[in-house]
PDB file of C-alpha atoms in Angstrom:
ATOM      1  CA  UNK W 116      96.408  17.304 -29.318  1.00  0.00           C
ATOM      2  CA  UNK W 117      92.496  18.007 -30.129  1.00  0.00           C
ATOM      3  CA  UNK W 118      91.177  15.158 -32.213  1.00  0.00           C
ATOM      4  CA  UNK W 119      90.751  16.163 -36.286  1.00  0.00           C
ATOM      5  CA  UNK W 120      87.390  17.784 -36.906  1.00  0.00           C
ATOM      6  CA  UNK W 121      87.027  14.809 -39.452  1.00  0.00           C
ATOM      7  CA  UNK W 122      87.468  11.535 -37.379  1.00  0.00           C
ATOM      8  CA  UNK W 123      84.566   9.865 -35.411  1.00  0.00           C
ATOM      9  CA  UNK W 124      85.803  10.810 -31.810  1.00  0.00           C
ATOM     10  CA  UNK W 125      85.137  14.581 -33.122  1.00  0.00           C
ATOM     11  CA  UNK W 126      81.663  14.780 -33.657  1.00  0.00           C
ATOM     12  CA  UNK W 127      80.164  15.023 -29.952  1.00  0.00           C
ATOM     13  CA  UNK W 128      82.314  18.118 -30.016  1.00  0.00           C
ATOM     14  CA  UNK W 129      80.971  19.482 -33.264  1.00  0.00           C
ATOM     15  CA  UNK W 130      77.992  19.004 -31.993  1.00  0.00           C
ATOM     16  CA  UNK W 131      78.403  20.317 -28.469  1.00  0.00           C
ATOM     17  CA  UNK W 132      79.589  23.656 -30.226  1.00  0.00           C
ATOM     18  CA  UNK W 133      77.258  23.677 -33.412  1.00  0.00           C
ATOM     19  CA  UNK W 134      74.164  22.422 -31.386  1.00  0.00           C
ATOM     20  CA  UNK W 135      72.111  25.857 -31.840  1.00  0.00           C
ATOM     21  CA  UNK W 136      72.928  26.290 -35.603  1.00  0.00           C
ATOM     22  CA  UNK W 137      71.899  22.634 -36.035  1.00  0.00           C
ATOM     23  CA  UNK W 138      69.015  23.121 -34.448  1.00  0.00           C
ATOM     24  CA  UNK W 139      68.098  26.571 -36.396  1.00  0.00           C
ATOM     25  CA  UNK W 140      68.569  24.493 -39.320  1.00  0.00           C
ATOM     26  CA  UNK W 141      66.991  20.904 -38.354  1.00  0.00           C
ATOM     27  CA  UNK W 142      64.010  20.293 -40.995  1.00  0.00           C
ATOM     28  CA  UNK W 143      61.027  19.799 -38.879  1.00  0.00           C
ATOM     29  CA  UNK W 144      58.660  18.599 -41.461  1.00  0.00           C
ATOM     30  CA  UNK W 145      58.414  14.928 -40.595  1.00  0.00           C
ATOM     31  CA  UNK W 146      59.392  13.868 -43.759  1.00  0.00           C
ATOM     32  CA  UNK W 147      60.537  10.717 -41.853  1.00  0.00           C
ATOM     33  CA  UNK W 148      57.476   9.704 -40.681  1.00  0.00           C
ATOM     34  CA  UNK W 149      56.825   7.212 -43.706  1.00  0.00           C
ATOM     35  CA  UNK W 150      60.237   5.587 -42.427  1.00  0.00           C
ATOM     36  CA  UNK W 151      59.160   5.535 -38.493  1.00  0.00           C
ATOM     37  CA  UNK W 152      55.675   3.940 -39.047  1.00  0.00           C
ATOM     38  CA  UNK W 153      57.575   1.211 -40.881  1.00  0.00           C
ATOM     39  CA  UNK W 154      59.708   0.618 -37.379  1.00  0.00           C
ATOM     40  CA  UNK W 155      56.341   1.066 -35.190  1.00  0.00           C
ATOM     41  CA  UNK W 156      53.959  -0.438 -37.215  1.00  0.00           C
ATOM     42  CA  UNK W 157      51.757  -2.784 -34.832  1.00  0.00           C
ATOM     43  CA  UNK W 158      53.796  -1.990 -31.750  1.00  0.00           C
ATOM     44  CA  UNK W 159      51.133  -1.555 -28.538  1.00  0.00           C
ATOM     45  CA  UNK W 160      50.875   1.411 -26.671  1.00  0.00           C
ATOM     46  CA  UNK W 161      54.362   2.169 -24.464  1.00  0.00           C
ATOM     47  CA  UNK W 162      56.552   0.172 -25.749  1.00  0.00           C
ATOM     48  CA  UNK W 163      60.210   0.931 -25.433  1.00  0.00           C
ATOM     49  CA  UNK W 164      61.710   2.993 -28.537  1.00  0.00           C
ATOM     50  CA  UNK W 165      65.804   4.108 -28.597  1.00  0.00           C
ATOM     51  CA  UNK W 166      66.317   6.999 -30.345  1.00  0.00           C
ATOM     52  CA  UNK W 167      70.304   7.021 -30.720  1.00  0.00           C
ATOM     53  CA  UNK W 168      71.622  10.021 -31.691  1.00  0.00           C
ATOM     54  CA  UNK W 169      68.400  12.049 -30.834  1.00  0.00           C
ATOM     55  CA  UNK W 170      69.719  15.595 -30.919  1.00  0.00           C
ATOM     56  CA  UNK W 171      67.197  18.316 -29.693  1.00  0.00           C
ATOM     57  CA  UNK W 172      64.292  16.197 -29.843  1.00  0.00           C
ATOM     58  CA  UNK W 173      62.630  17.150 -32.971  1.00  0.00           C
ATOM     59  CA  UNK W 174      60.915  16.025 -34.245  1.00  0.00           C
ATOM     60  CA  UNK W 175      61.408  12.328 -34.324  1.00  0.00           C
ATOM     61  CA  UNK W 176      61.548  12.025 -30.663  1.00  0.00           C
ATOM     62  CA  UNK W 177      58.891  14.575 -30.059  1.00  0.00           C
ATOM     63  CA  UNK W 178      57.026  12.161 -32.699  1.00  0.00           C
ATOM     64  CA  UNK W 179      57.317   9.189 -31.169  1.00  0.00           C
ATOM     65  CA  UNK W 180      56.660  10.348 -27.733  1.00  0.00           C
ATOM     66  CA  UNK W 181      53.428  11.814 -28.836  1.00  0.00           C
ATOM     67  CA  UNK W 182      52.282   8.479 -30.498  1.00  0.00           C
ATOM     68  CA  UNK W 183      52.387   7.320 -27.027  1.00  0.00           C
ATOM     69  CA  UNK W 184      55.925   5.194 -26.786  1.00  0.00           C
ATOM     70  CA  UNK W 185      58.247   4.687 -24.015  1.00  0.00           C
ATOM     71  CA  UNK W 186      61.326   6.946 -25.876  1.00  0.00           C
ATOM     72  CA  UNK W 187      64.978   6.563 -24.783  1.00  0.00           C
ATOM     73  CA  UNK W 188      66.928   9.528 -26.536  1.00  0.00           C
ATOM     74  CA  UNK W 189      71.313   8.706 -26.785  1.00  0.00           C
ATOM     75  CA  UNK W 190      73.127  11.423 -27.777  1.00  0.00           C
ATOM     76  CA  UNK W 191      76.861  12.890 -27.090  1.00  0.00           C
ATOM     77  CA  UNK W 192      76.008  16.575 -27.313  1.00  0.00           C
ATOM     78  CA  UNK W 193      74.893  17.869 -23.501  1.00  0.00           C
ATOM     79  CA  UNK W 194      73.791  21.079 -25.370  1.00  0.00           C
ATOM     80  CA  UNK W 195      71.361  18.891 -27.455  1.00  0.00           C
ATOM     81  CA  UNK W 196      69.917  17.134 -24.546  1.00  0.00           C
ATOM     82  CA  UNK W 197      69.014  19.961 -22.689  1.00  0.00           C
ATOM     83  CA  UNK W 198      67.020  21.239 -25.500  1.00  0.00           C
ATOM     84  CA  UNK W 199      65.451  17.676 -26.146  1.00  0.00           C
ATOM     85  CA  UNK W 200      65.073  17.380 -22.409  1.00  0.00           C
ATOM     86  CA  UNK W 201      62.788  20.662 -22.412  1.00  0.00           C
ATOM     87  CA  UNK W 202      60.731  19.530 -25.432  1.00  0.00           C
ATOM     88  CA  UNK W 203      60.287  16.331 -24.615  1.00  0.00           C
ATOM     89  CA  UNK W 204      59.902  15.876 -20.786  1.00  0.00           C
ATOM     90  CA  UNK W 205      57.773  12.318 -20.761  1.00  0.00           C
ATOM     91  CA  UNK W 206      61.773  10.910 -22.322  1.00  0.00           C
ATOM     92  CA  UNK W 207      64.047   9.475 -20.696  1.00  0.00           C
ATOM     93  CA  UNK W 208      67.442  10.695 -22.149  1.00  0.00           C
ATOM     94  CA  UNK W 209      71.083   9.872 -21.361  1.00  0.00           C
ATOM     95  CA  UNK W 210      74.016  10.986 -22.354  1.00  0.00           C
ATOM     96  CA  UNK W 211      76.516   8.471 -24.344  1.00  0.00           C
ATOM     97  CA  UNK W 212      78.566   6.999 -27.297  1.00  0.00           C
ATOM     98  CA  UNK W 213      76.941   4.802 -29.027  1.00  0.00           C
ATOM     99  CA  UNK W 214      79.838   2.912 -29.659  1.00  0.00           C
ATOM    100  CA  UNK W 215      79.474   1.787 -25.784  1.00  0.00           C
ATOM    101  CA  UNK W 216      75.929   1.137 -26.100  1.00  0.00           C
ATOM    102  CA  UNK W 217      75.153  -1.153 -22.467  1.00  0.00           C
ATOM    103  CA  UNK W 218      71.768  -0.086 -21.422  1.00  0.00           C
ATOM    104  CA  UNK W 219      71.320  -3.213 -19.696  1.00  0.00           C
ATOM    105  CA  UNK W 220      67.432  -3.327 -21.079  1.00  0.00           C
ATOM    106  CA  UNK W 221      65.858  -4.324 -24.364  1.00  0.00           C
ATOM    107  CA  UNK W 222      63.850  -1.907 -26.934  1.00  0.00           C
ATOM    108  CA  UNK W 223      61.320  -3.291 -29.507  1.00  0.00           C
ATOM    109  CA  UNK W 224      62.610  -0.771 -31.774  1.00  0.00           C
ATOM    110  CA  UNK W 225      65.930   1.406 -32.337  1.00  0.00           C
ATOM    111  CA  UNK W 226      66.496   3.695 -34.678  1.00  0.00           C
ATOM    112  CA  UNK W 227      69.683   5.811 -35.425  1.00  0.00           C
ATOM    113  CA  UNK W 228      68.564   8.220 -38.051  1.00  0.00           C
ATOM    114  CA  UNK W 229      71.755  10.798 -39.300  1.00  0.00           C
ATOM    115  CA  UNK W 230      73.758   9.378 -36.615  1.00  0.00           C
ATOM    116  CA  UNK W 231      75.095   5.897 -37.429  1.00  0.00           C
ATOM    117  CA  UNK W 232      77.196   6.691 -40.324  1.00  0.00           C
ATOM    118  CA  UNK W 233      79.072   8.994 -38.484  1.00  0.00           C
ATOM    119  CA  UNK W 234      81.500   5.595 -37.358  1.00  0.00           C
ATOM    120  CA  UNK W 235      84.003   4.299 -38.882  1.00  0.00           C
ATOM    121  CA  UNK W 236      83.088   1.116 -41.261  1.00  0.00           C
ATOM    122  CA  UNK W 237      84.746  -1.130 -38.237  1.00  0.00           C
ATOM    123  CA  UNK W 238      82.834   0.654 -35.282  1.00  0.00           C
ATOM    124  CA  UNK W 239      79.424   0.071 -37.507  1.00  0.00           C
ATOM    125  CA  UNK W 240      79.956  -3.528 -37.757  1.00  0.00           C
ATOM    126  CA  UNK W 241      81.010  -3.642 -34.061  1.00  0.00           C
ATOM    127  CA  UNK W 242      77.970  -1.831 -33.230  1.00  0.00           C
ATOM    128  CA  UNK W 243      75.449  -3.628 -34.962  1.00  0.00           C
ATOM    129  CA  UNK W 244      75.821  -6.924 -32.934  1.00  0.00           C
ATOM    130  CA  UNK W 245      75.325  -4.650 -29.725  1.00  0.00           C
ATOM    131  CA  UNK W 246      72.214  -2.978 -30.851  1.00  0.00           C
ATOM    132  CA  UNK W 247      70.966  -6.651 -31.911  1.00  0.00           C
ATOM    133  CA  UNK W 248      71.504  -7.604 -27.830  1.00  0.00           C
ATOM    134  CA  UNK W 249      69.387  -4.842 -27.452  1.00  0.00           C
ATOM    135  CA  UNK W 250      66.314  -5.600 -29.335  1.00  0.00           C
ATOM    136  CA  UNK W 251      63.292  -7.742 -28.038  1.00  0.00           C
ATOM    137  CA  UNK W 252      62.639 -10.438 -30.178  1.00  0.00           C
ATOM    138  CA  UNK W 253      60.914  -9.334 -33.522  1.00  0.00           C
ATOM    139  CA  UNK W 254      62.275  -6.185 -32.461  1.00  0.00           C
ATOM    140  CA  UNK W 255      63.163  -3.451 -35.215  1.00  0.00           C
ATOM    141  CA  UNK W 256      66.431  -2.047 -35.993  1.00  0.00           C
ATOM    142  CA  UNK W 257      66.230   1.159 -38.735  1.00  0.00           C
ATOM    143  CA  UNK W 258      69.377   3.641 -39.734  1.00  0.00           C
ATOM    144  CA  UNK W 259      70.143   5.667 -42.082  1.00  0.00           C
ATOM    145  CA  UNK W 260      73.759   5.040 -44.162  1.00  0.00           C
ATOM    146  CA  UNK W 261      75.289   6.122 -47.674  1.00  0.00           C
ATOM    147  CA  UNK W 262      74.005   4.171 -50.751  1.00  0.00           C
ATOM    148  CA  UNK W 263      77.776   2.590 -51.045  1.00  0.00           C
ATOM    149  CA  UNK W 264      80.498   1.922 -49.356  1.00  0.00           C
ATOM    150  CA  UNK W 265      82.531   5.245 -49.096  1.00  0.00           C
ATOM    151  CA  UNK W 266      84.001   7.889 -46.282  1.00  0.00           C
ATOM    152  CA  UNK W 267      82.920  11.425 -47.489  1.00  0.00           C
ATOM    153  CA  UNK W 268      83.081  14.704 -45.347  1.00  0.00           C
ATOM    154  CA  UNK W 269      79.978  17.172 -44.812  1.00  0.00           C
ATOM    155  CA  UNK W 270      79.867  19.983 -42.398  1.00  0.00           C
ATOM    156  CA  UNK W 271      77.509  20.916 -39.622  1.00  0.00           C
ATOM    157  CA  UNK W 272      77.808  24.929 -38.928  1.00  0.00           C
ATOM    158  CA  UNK W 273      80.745  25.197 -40.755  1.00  0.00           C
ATOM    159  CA  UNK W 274      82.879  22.488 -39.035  1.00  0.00           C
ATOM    160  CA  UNK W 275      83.636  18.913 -40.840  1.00  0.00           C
ATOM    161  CA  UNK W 276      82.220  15.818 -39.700  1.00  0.00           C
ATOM    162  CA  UNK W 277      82.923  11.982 -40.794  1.00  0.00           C
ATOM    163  CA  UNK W 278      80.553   9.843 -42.301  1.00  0.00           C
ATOM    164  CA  UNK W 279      81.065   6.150 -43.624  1.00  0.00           C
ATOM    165  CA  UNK W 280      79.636   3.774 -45.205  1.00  0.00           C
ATOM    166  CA  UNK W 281      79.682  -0.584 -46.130  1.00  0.00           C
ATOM    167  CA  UNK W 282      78.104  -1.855 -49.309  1.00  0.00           C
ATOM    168  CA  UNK W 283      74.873  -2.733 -49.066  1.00  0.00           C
ATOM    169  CA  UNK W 284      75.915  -6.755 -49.505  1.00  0.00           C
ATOM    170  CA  UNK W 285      78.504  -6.123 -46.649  1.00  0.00           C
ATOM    171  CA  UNK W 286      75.520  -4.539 -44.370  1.00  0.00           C
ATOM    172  CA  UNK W 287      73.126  -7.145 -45.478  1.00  0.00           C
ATOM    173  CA  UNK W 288      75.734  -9.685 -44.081  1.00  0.00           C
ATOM    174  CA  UNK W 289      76.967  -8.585 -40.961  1.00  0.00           C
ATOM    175  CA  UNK W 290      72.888  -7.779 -39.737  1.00  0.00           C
ATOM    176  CA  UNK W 291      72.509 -11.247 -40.595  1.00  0.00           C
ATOM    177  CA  UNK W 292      75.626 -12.831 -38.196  1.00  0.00           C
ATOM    178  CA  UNK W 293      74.260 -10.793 -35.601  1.00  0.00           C
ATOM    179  CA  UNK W 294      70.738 -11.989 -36.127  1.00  0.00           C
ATOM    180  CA  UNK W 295      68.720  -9.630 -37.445  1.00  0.00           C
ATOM    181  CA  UNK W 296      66.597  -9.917 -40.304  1.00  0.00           C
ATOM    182  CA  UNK W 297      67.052  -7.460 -43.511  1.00  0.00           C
ATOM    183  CA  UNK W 298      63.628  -6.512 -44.437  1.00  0.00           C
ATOM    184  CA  UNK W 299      64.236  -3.533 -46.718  1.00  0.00           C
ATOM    185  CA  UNK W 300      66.992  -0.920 -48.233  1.00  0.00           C
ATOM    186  CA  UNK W 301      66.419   1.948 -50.127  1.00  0.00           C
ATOM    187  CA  UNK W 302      69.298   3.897 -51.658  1.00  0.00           C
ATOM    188  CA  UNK W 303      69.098   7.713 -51.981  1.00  0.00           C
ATOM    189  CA  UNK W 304      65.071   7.450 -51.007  1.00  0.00           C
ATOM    190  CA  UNK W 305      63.779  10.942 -53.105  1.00  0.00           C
ATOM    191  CA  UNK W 306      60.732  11.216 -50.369  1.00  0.00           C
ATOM    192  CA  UNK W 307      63.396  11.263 -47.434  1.00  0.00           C
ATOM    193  CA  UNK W 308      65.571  14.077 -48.820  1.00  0.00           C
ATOM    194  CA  UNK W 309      68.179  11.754 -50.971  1.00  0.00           C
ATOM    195  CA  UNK W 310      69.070   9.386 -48.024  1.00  0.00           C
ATOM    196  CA  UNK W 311      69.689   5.686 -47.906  1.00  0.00           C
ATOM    197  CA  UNK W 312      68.328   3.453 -45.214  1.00  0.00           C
ATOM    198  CA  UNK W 313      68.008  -0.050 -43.592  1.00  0.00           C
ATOM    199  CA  UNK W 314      65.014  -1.238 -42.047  1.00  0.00           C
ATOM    200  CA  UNK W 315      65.649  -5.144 -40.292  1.00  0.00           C
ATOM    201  CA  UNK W 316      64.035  -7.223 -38.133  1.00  0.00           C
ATOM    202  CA  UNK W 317      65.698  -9.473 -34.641  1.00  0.00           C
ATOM    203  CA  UNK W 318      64.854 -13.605 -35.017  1.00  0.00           C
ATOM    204  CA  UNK W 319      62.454 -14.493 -32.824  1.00  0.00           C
TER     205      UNK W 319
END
């Protein structure tokens, strides 16, 4: 029996079958960019950035890649990586779950921007400690989540996908046992479209 089109273990699928109308629709702006010179501010030239859940490259990949990092693009959706593969051919991109993140090599920044909240509250927290283990040092972690805890249901092309949430107190404490650093949180930022994000930091 197929998976509901609202659970977690869905949304590759979604995605495999909604990848062009996501991609129609994708905002290209850079409205993030305020967000991603907070992760990459005073990183040198090349170092290693994961993108997880990096879609059809643009334009945050096709941003960072052009500002002269080493970019790493996870995503679930083979239809999405052969787009992002095409636009972004200086990547490196693999095809995963996040929620089995084992790279087996260390980033000095990760970010998982409309992606991450598409786990369950349980696979976040699970998750968190791995993408910790995958950070240099000083290394910078930055998603994007709801402003509360919560587990509403949005669409992508018509289909339903999951998204979750923790408090911001239960984030704040589960970066901090898996020792990283909560530098800042912003609930429903207005210059990033309404969303709510965490930007923290790995102990030296």
């Amino acid at each position: 029996m197929p998976p509901d089109p609202g659970t977690p273990d869905s949304i590759a699928g979604t995605y495999r079958r909604q990848a062009a109308a996501f991609d129609t629709s994708r905002d290209r702006s850079l409205y993030e960019r305020p967000w991603l010179d907070r992760l990459t501010e005073g990183l040198a030239p090349g170092a290693p950035v994961l993108d997880l859940g990096c879609g059809a490259g643009e334009p945050i990949t096709a941003h960072l890649a052009a500002q002269g990092f080493a970019v790493t693009g996870l995503d679930g959706s083979a239809p999405m990586l052969a787009l992002a593969r095409a636009r972004v051919p200086q990547a490196r991109f693999i095809r995963g779950d996040m929620r089995g993140l084992a790279l087996g090599t260390t980033f000095a920044a990760i970010l998982a921007w409309d992606s991450f909240f598409h786990l369950t509250p349980a696979d976040q927290c699970a998750l968190i400690p791995r993408l910790a283990a995958h950070l240099t040092p000083g290394g910078r972690l930055l998603f994007t989540c709801g402003p509360d805890a919560g587990e509403p249901i949005g669409t992508v092309g018509g289909e339903s996908v999951y998204h979750a949430s923790l408090t911001p107190a239960e984030y704040a404490a589960v970066l901090e046992a898996a020792g990283l650093l909560p530098r800042l949180f912003i609930a429903e930022d207005p210059a990033t479209q309404g969303r709510s994000l965490w930007l923290a930091e790995r102990r030296a």
